[in-house]
PDB file of C-alpha atoms and ligand atoms in Angstrom:
ATOM      1  CA  MET P 128      78.356 180.779 167.361  1.00  0.00           C
ATOM      2  CA  SER P 129      79.060 182.173 164.081  1.00  0.00           C
ATOM      3  CA  LYS P 130      79.342 186.066 164.104  1.00  0.00           C
ATOM      4  CA  SER P 131      75.660 187.972 163.407  1.00  0.00           C
ATOM      5  CA  ARG P 132      75.164 190.476 161.504  1.00  0.00           C
ATOM      6  CA  ILE P 133      73.542 193.711 163.246  1.00  0.00           C
ATOM      7  CA  VAL P 134      72.610 197.397 162.489  1.00  0.00           C
ATOM      8  CA  PHE P 135      73.652 199.893 164.851  1.00  0.00           C
ATOM      9  CA  ALA P 136      70.468 201.894 164.579  1.00  0.00           C
ATOM     10  CA  SER P 137      72.846 205.431 165.165  1.00  0.00           C
ATOM     11  CA  LYS P 138      74.410 207.893 162.298  1.00  0.00           C
ATOM     12  CA  ASN P 139      77.168 208.578 165.231  1.00  0.00           C
ATOM     13  CA  ARG P 140      80.134 207.301 164.128  1.00  0.00           C
ATOM     14  CA  ASP P 141      82.043 207.895 167.058  1.00  0.00           C
ATOM     15  CA  LYS P 142      79.220 206.413 169.056  1.00  0.00           C
ATOM     16  CA  TYR P 143      79.449 202.939 166.649  1.00  0.00           C
ATOM     17  CA  ARG P 144      82.947 202.716 167.331  1.00  0.00           C
ATOM     18  CA  GLU P 145      82.654 202.941 170.784  1.00  0.00           C
ATOM     19  CA  MET P 146      79.766 200.087 170.742  1.00  0.00           C
ATOM     20  CA  VAL P 147      81.814 198.633 168.665  1.00  0.00           C
ATOM     21  CA  PHE P 148      85.040 197.522 170.930  1.00  0.00           C
ATOM     22  CA  LEU P 149      82.781 197.360 174.124  1.00  0.00           C
ATOM     23  CA  LEU P 150      81.236 194.809 171.891  1.00  0.00           C
ATOM     24  CA  ARG P 151      84.314 193.071 170.687  1.00  0.00           C
ATOM     25  CA  GLU P 152      84.155 189.871 172.650  1.00  0.00           C
ATOM     26  CA  ALA P 153      80.170 188.938 171.318  1.00  0.00           C
ATOM     27  CA  PRO P 154      79.824 187.108 168.062  1.00  0.00           C
ATOM     28  CA  VAL P 155      77.965 189.718 166.300  1.00  0.00           C
ATOM     29  CA  GLU P 156      79.544 191.681 163.540  1.00  0.00           C
ATOM     30  CA  LEU P 157      77.842 195.676 164.260  1.00  0.00           C
ATOM     31  CA  LEU P 158      77.556 196.754 161.281  1.00  0.00           C
ATOM     32  CA  PHE P 159      76.907 201.673 160.930  1.00  0.00           C
ATOM     33  CA  GLY P 160      73.472 202.208 160.138  1.00  0.00           C
ATOM     34  CA  PRO P 161      74.288 204.703 157.928  1.00  0.00           C
ATOM     35  CA  GLU P 162      76.558 202.045 155.697  1.00  0.00           C
ATOM     36  CA  VAL P 163      73.570 199.782 155.688  1.00  0.00           C
ATOM     37  CA  THR P 164      70.914 201.851 153.872  1.00  0.00           C
ATOM     38  CA  LYS P 165      71.188 205.335 152.438  1.00  0.00           C
ATOM     39  CA  VAL P 166      67.339 205.952 153.580  1.00  0.00           C
ATOM     40  CA  ASP P 167      67.503 208.384 155.850  1.00  0.00           C
ATOM     41  CA  ILE P 168      65.587 207.267 159.269  1.00  0.00           C
ATOM     42  CA  GLN P 169      64.199 209.809 161.555  1.00  0.00           C
ATOM     43  CA  VAL P 170      63.546 208.411 164.785  1.00  0.00           C
ATOM     44  CA  GLN P 171      61.888 210.725 167.726  1.00  0.00           C
ATOM     45  CA  GLU P 172      63.501 209.852 171.403  1.00  0.00           C
ATOM     46  CA  THR P 173      60.411 211.068 173.046  1.00  0.00           C
ATOM     47  CA  GLY P 174      60.168 208.406 175.572  1.00  0.00           C
ATOM     48  CA  ASN P 175      59.947 208.252 179.034  1.00  0.00           C
ATOM     49  CA  SER P 176      62.639 205.752 179.242  1.00  0.00           C
ATOM     50  CA  TYR P 177      65.836 205.295 178.220  1.00  0.00           C
ATOM     51  CA  SER P 178      64.232 201.874 177.545  1.00  0.00           C
ATOM     52  CA  GLU P 179      61.817 202.996 175.707  1.00  0.00           C
ATOM     53  CA  ASN P 180      63.588 205.175 173.638  1.00  0.00           C
ATOM     54  CA  ALA P 181      66.680 202.999 172.478  1.00  0.00           C
ATOM     55  CA  LEU P 182      63.771 200.025 172.073  1.00  0.00           C
ATOM     56  CA  HIS P 183      61.959 202.566 169.865  1.00  0.00           C
ATOM     57  CA  LYS P 184      65.465 203.366 167.876  1.00  0.00           C
ATOM     58  CA  ALA P 185      65.972 199.745 167.435  1.00  0.00           C
ATOM     59  CA  SER P 186      62.549 198.101 166.236  1.00  0.00           C
ATOM     60  CA  ALA P 187      62.485 201.588 163.811  1.00  0.00           C
ATOM     61  CA  TRP P 188      66.007 200.323 162.033  1.00  0.00           C
ATOM     62  CA  SER P 189      64.814 196.294 162.682  1.00  0.00           C
ATOM     63  CA  GLU P 190      61.826 196.694 160.979  1.00  0.00           C
ATOM     64  CA  ILE P 191      62.694 199.194 157.715  1.00  0.00           C
ATOM     65  CA  LEU P 192      65.477 196.980 157.224  1.00  0.00           C
ATOM     66  CA  ASN P 193      64.580 193.468 157.677  1.00  0.00           C
ATOM     67  CA  MET P 194      67.345 192.714 160.099  1.00  0.00           C
ATOM     68  CA  PRO P 195      68.323 192.838 163.807  1.00  0.00           C
ATOM     69  CA  ALA P 196      68.987 196.304 165.127  1.00  0.00           C
ATOM     70  CA  LEU P 197      71.130 197.383 168.270  1.00  0.00           C
ATOM     71  CA  ALA P 198      70.607 201.105 169.436  1.00  0.00           C
ATOM     72  CA  ASP P 199      71.346 202.922 172.867  1.00  0.00           C
ATOM     73  CA  ASP P 200      69.811 205.943 174.635  1.00  0.00           C
ATOM     74  CA  SER P 201      72.034 207.331 177.886  1.00  0.00           C
ATOM     75  CA  GLY P 202      71.696 210.267 179.903  1.00  0.00           C
ATOM     76  CA  ILE P 203      72.976 211.932 183.513  1.00  0.00           C
ATOM     77  CA  GLU P 204      70.473 211.746 186.620  1.00  0.00           C
ATOM     78  CA  VAL P 205      70.921 214.038 189.236  1.00  0.00           C
ATOM     79  CA  THR P 206      69.238 213.815 193.049  1.00  0.00           C
ATOM     80  CA  ALA P 207      69.068 216.867 194.172  1.00  0.00           C
ATOM     81  CA  LEU P 208      67.049 217.827 190.812  1.00  0.00           C
ATOM     82  CA  CYS P 209      64.626 214.849 191.331  1.00  0.00           C
ATOM     83  CA  ASN P 210      66.433 213.136 188.382  1.00  0.00           C
ATOM     84  CA  GLU P 211      66.545 215.737 186.228  1.00  0.00           C
ATOM     85  CA  PRO P 212      68.052 215.937 183.328  1.00  0.00           C
ATOM     86  CA  GLY P 213      67.297 212.490 182.265  1.00  0.00           C
ATOM     87  CA  VAL P 214      66.066 211.829 179.796  1.00  0.00           C
ATOM     88  CA  HIS P 215      66.193 215.125 177.831  1.00  0.00           C
ATOM     89  CA  SER P 216      69.899 215.118 179.111  1.00  0.00           C
ATOM     90  CA  ALA P 217      70.583 216.421 175.576  1.00  0.00           C
ATOM     91  CA  ARG P 218      67.957 218.629 175.051  1.00  0.00           C
ATOM     92  CA  ILE P 219      67.775 220.695 177.839  1.00  0.00           C
ATOM     93  CA  ALA P 220      70.044 223.552 176.313  1.00  0.00           C
ATOM     94  CA  GLU P 221      71.427 223.819 172.368  1.00  0.00           C
ATOM     95  CA  ASP P 222      75.242 222.068 173.454  1.00  0.00           C
ATOM     96  CA  ASP P 223      77.495 220.494 175.467  1.00  0.00           C
ATOM     97  CA  GLU P 224      78.697 223.659 177.103  1.00  0.00           C
ATOM     98  CA  LEU P 225      75.524 225.325 177.832  1.00  0.00           C
ATOM     99  CA  ARG P 226      74.238 222.067 179.293  1.00  0.00           C
ATOM    100  CA  ILE P 227      76.719 221.469 181.431  1.00  0.00           C
ATOM    101  CA  LEU P 228      76.202 225.289 182.696  1.00  0.00           C
ATOM    102  CA  TRP P 229      72.456 224.565 183.313  1.00  0.00           C
ATOM    103  CA  VAL P 230      73.111 221.485 185.694  1.00  0.00           C
ATOM    104  CA  LEU P 231      76.104 223.603 187.606  1.00  0.00           C
ATOM    105  CA  ASN P 232      73.934 227.104 187.933  1.00  0.00           C
ATOM    106  CA  LYS P 233      71.159 224.834 189.054  1.00  0.00           C
ATOM    107  CA  LEU P 234      73.445 222.826 191.599  1.00  0.00           C
ATOM    108  CA  ASN P 235      74.503 226.296 192.736  1.00  0.00           C
ATOM    109  CA  GLY P 236      74.683 226.421 196.668  1.00  0.00           C
ATOM    110  CA  VAL P 237      73.274 222.432 196.664  1.00  0.00           C
ATOM    111  CA  GLU P 238      75.098 220.420 199.313  1.00  0.00           C
ATOM    112  CA  ASN P 239      74.001 216.821 197.484  1.00  0.00           C
ATOM    113  CA  ARG P 240      75.575 216.697 194.027  1.00  0.00           C
ATOM    114  CA  GLU P 241      74.959 212.795 194.157  1.00  0.00           C
ATOM    115  CA  ALA P 242      74.133 211.820 190.215  1.00  0.00           C
ATOM    116  CA  ARG P 243      74.402 208.463 188.201  1.00  0.00           C
ATOM    117  CA  PHE P 244      75.248 208.190 184.413  1.00  0.00           C
ATOM    118  CA  VAL P 245      72.021 205.733 183.137  1.00  0.00           C
ATOM    119  CA  ALA P 246      72.697 203.982 179.532  1.00  0.00           C
ATOM    120  CA  SER P 247      70.082 201.545 178.877  1.00  0.00           C
ATOM    121  CA  ILE P 248      71.043 199.066 175.325  1.00  0.00           C
ATOM    122  CA  ALA P 249      67.926 197.130 172.880  1.00  0.00           C
ATOM    123  CA  LEU P 250      68.548 194.916 170.560  1.00  0.00           C
ATOM    124  CA  VAL P 251      66.184 193.317 168.830  1.00  0.00           C
ATOM    125  CA  LEU P 252      66.441 189.759 166.833  1.00  0.00           C
ATOM    126  CA  PRO P 253      63.108 189.842 164.250  1.00  0.00           C
ATOM    127  CA  LYS P 254      62.727 185.998 163.149  1.00  0.00           C
ATOM    128  CA  MET P 255      63.520 185.132 166.918  1.00  0.00           C
ATOM    129  CA  SER P 256      61.032 187.650 167.895  1.00  0.00           C
ATOM    130  CA  GLN P 257      62.711 188.919 170.393  1.00  0.00           C
ATOM    131  CA  VAL P 258      64.431 191.822 172.353  1.00  0.00           C
ATOM    132  CA  TRP P 259      66.800 191.994 174.600  1.00  0.00           C
ATOM    133  CA  LEU P 260      67.151 194.940 177.001  1.00  0.00           C
ATOM    134  CA  THR P 261      70.095 195.881 179.833  1.00  0.00           C
ATOM    135  CA  VAL P 262      70.687 198.544 181.689  1.00  0.00           C
ATOM    136  CA  GLY P 263      74.250 200.003 183.243  1.00  0.00           C
ATOM    137  CA  ILE P 264      74.212 202.937 185.918  1.00  0.00           C
ATOM    138  CA  CYS P 265      77.522 204.305 187.058  1.00  0.00           C
ATOM    139  CA  TYR P 266      77.283 206.385 190.033  1.00  0.00           C
ATOM    140  CA  GLY P 267      79.039 209.269 191.044  1.00  0.00           C
ATOM    141  CA  LYS P 268      78.557 213.713 192.094  1.00  0.00           C
ATOM    142  CA  VAL P 269      78.679 216.554 190.589  1.00  0.00           C
ATOM    143  CA  SER P 270      82.001 218.228 190.543  1.00  0.00           C
ATOM    144  CA  GLN P 271      82.253 222.296 191.531  1.00  0.00           C
ATOM    145  CA  VAL P 272      83.483 222.836 188.453  1.00  0.00           C
ATOM    146  CA  LYS P 273      83.912 221.662 184.864  1.00  0.00           C
ATOM    147  CA  LYS P 274      87.572 220.083 184.427  1.00  0.00           C
ATOM    148  CA  GLY P 275      89.389 218.350 181.705  1.00  0.00           C
ATOM    149  CA  ASP P 276      89.020 217.751 178.147  1.00  0.00           C
ATOM    150  CA  ASN P 277      88.894 213.925 177.259  1.00  0.00           C
ATOM    151  CA  GLY P 278      85.833 212.362 176.608  1.00  0.00           C
ATOM    152  CA  PHE P 279      82.486 214.419 175.954  1.00  0.00           C
ATOM    153  CA  GLY P 280      78.353 215.642 177.224  1.00  0.00           C
ATOM    154  CA  TYR P 281      78.576 216.178 181.253  1.00  0.00           C
ATOM    155  CA  ASP P 282      82.497 214.455 182.013  1.00  0.00           C
ATOM    156  CA  PRO P 283      83.829 217.561 182.294  1.00  0.00           C
ATOM    157  CA  ILE P 284      81.500 217.838 185.223  1.00  0.00           C
ATOM    158  CA  PHE P 285      81.050 213.771 186.106  1.00  0.00           C
ATOM    159  CA  VAL P 286      83.699 212.501 188.775  1.00  0.00           C
ATOM    160  CA  PRO P 287      82.695 208.578 189.029  1.00  0.00           C
ATOM    161  CA  LYS P 288      82.648 207.369 192.485  1.00  0.00           C
ATOM    162  CA  GLY P 289      85.855 206.045 194.342  1.00  0.00           C
ATOM    163  CA  TYR P 290      87.546 208.715 191.875  1.00  0.00           C
ATOM    164  CA  GLU P 291      88.550 212.344 192.224  1.00  0.00           C
ATOM    165  CA  LYS P 292      88.842 212.922 189.145  1.00  0.00           C
ATOM    166  CA  THR P 293      86.121 213.733 186.399  1.00  0.00           C
ATOM    167  CA  PHE P 294      85.508 211.381 183.311  1.00  0.00           C
ATOM    168  CA  ALA P 295      86.763 214.301 181.124  1.00  0.00           C
ATOM    169  CA  GLU P 296      90.217 214.189 183.169  1.00  0.00           C
ATOM    170  CA  LEU P 297      90.050 209.915 183.046  1.00  0.00           C
ATOM    171  CA  GLU P 298      91.943 207.690 180.744  1.00  0.00           C
ATOM    172  CA  ALA P 299      89.396 206.916 178.079  1.00  0.00           C
ATOM    173  CA  GLU P 300      91.042 203.593 179.845  1.00  0.00           C
ATOM    174  CA  VAL P 301      89.915 204.173 182.746  1.00  0.00           C
ATOM    175  CA  LYS P 302      85.804 205.480 182.027  1.00  0.00           C
ATOM    176  CA  ASN P 303      85.411 202.209 179.287  1.00  0.00           C
ATOM    177  CA  ARG P 304      85.788 199.842 182.628  1.00  0.00           C
ATOM    178  CA  ILE P 305      83.217 201.827 185.015  1.00  0.00           C
ATOM    179  CA  SER P 306      80.993 203.224 182.350  1.00  0.00           C
ATOM    180  CA  HIS P 307      77.498 203.186 182.310  1.00  0.00           C
ATOM    181  CA  ARG P 308      77.659 202.035 178.580  1.00  0.00           C
ATOM    182  CA  TYR P 309      80.571 199.366 180.051  1.00  0.00           C
ATOM    183  CA  ILE P 310      78.566 198.030 182.478  1.00  0.00           C
ATOM    184  CA  ALA P 311      74.962 197.861 180.295  1.00  0.00           C
ATOM    185  CA  ALA P 312      77.224 196.106 176.616  1.00  0.00           C
ATOM    186  CA  LYS P 313      79.006 193.825 179.369  1.00  0.00           C
ATOM    187  CA  ALA P 314      75.188 192.863 180.344  1.00  0.00           C
ATOM    188  CA  LEU P 315      74.635 192.075 176.839  1.00  0.00           C
ATOM    189  CA  CYS P 316      77.658 190.108 175.925  1.00  0.00           C
ATOM    190  CA  ASP P 317      76.877 187.876 179.255  1.00  0.00           C
ATOM    191  CA  MET P 318      73.243 187.373 177.483  1.00  0.00           C
ATOM    192  CA  PHE P 319      75.550 186.579 173.991  1.00  0.00           C
ATOM    193  CA  LYS P 320      77.282 183.830 176.074  1.00  0.00           C
ATOM    194  CA  SER P 321      74.305 181.751 177.305  1.00  0.00           C
ATOM    195  CA  GLN P 322      72.614 181.905 174.159  1.00  0.00           C
ATOM    196  CA  ASN P 323      73.407 178.603 171.588  1.00  0.00           C
ATOM    197  CA  VAL P 324      71.996 180.389 168.604  1.00  0.00           C
ATOM    198  CA  LEU P 325      71.724 184.070 167.469  1.00  0.00           C
ATOM    199  CA  GLU P 326      69.327 184.754 163.933  1.00  0.00           C
TER     200      GLU P 326
HETATM  201  P1  LIG Y 138      71.873 210.333 174.199  1.00  0.00           P
HETATM  202  O1  LIG Y 138      72.675 208.853 174.626  1.00  0.00           O
HETATM  203  O2  LIG Y 138      73.644 210.303 172.660  1.00  0.00           O
HETATM  204  O3  LIG Y 138      70.855 210.507 173.606  1.00  0.00           O
HETATM  205  O4  LIG Y 138      73.054 211.110 175.077  1.00  0.00           O
HETATM  206  C1  LIG Y 138      72.561 211.747 176.236  1.00  0.00           C
HETATM  207  C2  LIG Y 138      72.914 212.710 176.961  1.00  0.00           C
HETATM  208  O5  LIG Y 138      73.764 212.270 177.228  1.00  0.00           O
HETATM  209  C3  LIG Y 138      74.079 213.739 175.622  1.00  0.00           C
HETATM  210  O6  LIG Y 138      73.413 214.905 175.567  1.00  0.00           O
HETATM  211  C4  LIG Y 138      75.216 213.076 176.259  1.00  0.00           C
HETATM  212  O7  LIG Y 138      76.410 214.053 176.037  1.00  0.00           O
HETATM  213  C5  LIG Y 138      74.926 212.710 177.484  1.00  0.00           C
HETATM  214  N1  LIG Y 138      75.470 211.562 177.936  1.00  0.00           N
HETATM  215  C6  LIG Y 138      75.294 210.292 177.331  1.00  0.00           C
HETATM  216  N2  LIG Y 138      76.319 209.489 177.787  1.00  0.00           N
HETATM  217  C7  LIG Y 138      77.420 210.707 178.176  1.00  0.00           C
HETATM  218  C8  LIG Y 138      78.907 209.993 178.938  1.00  0.00           C
HETATM  219  O8  LIG Y 138      79.682 208.444 179.191  1.00  0.00           O
HETATM  220  N3  LIG Y 138      79.613 210.436 179.439  1.00  0.00           N
HETATM  221  C9  LIG Y 138      78.848 212.159 178.980  1.00  0.00           C
HETATM  222  N4  LIG Y 138      77.800 212.899 178.728  1.00  0.00           N
HETATM  223  C10 LIG Y 138      76.908 211.629 178.567  1.00  0.00           C
END
């Protein structure tokens, strides 16, 4: 299958690089949004689910640029906090440091530290009138204190199941083999494999 050009509906270059890596075996050429258009596309993440937000972003970029678009959305769900912060993960406090404190303070004295990262990827294919949605979940727990310097966001307080270290202590290579985004991207790659034609 020849490579299809798909715009990545985000202005975050780190996210873009990660997605290019995760989709390296898929028959797609992923283009960085701001390199495709000078238009300042703003999409509010006001949905009630990761898939809704991802779909919203991919649809907006696809409609404006009239081409296939791919977007993702993710967050951390803490069982003892009724799955909060969830879709609000990026907005519960001003920066990563304060967001981590928010979770640790809420879990102060709480025994159940169970948590999971969830990611959803949406691919909008306008000519085929199709939307592909995948979801990936990475189970684990919230550590007592933050540890490690790798990664971003909640990585310093998330210990994936089967490991003793936080994502921020583990090598990026390990995270990329088990993460929620990896699982969602792998599902998308499998969908590409079962498809003969793409627009
Ligand atoms: P978004 O998907 O970029 O909107 O991210 C939502 C929120 O979840 C942000 O606060 C991210 O830092 C956080 N988040 C999503 N994925 C990860 C991850 O793999 N590690 C750490 N934090 C993450």
